[in-house]
Coordinates of C-alpha atoms in Angstrom, one line a residue:
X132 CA 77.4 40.8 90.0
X133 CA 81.2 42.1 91.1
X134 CA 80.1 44.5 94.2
X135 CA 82.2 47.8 94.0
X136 CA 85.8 46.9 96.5
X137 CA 86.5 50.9 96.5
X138 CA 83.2 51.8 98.7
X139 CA 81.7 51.1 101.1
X140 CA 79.0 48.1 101.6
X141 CA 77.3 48.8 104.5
X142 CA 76.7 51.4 106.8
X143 CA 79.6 50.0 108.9
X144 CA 82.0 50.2 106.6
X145 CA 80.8 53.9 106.0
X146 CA 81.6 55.1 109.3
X147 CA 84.9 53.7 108.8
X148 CA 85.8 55.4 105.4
X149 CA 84.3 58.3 107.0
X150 CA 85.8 58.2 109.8
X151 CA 89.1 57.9 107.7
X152 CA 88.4 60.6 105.7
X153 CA 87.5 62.8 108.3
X154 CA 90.6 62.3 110.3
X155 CA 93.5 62.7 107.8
X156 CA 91.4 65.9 106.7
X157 CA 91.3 67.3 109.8
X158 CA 94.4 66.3 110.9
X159 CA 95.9 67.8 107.5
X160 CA 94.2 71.0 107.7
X161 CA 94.1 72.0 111.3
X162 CA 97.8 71.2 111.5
X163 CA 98.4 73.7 107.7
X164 CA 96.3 76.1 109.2
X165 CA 97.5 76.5 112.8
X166 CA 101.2 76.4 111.7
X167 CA 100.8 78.9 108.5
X168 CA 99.1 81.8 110.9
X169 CA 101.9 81.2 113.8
X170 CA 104.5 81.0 111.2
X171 CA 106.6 78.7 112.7
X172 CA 106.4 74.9 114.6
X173 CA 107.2 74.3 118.3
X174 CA 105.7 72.4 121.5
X175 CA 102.9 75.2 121.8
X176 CA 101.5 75.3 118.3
X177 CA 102.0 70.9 118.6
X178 CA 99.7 71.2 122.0
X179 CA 97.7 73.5 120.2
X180 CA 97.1 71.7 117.6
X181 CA 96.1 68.4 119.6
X182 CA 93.6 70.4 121.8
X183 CA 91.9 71.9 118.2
X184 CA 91.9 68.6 116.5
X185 CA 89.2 66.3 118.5
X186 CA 86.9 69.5 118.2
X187 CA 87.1 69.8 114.8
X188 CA 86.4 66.6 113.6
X189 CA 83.5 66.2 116.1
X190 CA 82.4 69.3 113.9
X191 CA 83.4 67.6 110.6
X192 CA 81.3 64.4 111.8
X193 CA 78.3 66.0 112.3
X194 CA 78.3 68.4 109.7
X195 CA 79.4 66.3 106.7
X196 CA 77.1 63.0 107.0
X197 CA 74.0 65.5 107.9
X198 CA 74.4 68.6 105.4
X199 CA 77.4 68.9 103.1
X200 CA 77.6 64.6 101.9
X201 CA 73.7 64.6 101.3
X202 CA 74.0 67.9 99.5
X203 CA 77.0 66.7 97.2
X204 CA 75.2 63.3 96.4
X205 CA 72.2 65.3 95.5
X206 CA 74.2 67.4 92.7
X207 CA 76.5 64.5 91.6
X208 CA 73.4 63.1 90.4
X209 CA 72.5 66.1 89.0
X210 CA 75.8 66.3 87.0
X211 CA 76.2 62.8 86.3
X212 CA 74.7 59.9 84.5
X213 CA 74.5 56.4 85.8
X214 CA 76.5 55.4 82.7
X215 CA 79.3 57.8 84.0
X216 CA 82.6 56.4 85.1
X217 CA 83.4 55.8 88.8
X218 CA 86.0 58.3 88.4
X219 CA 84.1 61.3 87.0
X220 CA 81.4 60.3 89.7
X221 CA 84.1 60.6 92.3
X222 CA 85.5 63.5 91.3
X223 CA 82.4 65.0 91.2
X224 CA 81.5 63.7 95.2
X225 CA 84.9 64.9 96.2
X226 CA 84.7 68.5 94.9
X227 CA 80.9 69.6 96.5
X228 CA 81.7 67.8 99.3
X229 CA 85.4 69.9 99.7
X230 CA 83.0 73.2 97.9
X231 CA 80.9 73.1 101.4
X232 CA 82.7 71.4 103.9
X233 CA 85.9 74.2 102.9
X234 CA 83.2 77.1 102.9
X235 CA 82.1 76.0 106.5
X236 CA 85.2 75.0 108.1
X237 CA 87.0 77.8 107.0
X238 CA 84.6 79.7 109.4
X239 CA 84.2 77.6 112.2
X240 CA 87.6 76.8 112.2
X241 CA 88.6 80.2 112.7
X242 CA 85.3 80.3 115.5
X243 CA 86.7 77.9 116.8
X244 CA 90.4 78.7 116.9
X245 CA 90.3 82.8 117.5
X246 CA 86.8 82.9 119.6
X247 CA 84.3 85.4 117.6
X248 CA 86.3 88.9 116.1
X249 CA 85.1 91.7 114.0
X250 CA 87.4 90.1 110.9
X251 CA 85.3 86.6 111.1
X252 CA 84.3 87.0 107.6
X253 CA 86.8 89.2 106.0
X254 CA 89.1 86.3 107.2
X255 CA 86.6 83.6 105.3
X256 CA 86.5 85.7 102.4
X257 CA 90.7 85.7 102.4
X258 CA 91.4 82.4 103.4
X259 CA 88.5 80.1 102.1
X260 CA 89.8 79.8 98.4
X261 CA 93.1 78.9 99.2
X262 CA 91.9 76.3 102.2
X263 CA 89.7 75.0 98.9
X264 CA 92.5 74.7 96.8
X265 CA 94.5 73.1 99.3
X266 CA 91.6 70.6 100.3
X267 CA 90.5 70.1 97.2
X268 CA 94.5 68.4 95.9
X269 CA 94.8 66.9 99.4
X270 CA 91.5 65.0 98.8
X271 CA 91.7 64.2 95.1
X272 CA 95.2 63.4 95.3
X273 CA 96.5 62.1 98.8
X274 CA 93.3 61.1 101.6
X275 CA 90.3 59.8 99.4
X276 CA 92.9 57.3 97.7
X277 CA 94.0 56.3 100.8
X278 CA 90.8 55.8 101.7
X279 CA 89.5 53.6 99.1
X280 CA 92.9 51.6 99.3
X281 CA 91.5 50.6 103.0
X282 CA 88.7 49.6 101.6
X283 CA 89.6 47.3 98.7
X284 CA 91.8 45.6 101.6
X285 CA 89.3 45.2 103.8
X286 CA 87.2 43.6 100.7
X287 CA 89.4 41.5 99.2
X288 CA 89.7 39.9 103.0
X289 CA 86.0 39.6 103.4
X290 CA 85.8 37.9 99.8
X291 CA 88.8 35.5 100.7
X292 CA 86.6 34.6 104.2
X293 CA 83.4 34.1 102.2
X294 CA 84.9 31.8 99.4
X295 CA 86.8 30.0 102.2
X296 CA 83.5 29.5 104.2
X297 CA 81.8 28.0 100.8
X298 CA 84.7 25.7 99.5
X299 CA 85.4 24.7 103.5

């Protein structure tokens, strides 16, 4: 049986497209978010950014694998069939995942970025559907292909080893 080349195997391999996933995320949206509010791009906002980032996705690696993934595998199933497409079972992954992840970040990365304020969650109510939309196309479209390109790679080089190993 042809294993899947787009996913990961093992649990290895799924800290790695984790990992990747996480990264570009957080790199995307710390970077949108930190420029957009200072409304312009110099040295400070770049140094701000780079002290943000390595908090963040510490948050994002915690939070995703333990709450938001296991809760968006849960509903894909719900939503799905196993006769479904990869696709539509993607898709499906990619927006509860981006649904809670985007609903959670939103706040903590304003907790994290302004300390605690009195407009904590006015500020989630303004700015949590556009950082959805905004995650949402960056995911579906841009980092989660990216992603899954790595991991074809890195497949097709293990397959090339193993058939090497048995006809060698």
């Amino acid at each position: 049986m042809q294993q899947e080349k787009r996913l990961p195997r093992n649990p290895k391999e799924g800290l790695l497209y984790g990992t990747l996933i996480s990264t570009m995320t957080v790199l995307f949206m710390t970077s949108f978010s930190t420029i957009y509010f200072a409304g312009t791009f110099n040295g400070d906002i770049a140094f701000s950014i780079l002290k943000m980032v390595p908090i963040m996705w510490i948050i994002v690696m915690i939070i995703e694998p333990a709450i938001f993934g296991r809760l968006a595998e849960a509903l894909t199933a719900k939503f799905t069939k196993p006769t479904d497409s990869f696709n539509s079972k993607i898709l499906f992954r990619i927006l509860f995942t981006v649904l809670g992840m985007s609903a959670a970040m939103t706040f903590l990365g304003d907790l994290v970025g302004n300390g605690y304020h009195t407009e904590i969650f006015s500020n989630w109510l303004q700015y949590w559907p556009r950082n959805f939309l905004i995650v949402l196309a960056a995911e579906s479209l841009v980092i989660q292909p990216i992603a899954r390109f790595v991991m074809v790679k890195m497949h097709d080089i293990q397959d090339k080893k193993a058939l090497a190993s048995i006809a060698g």
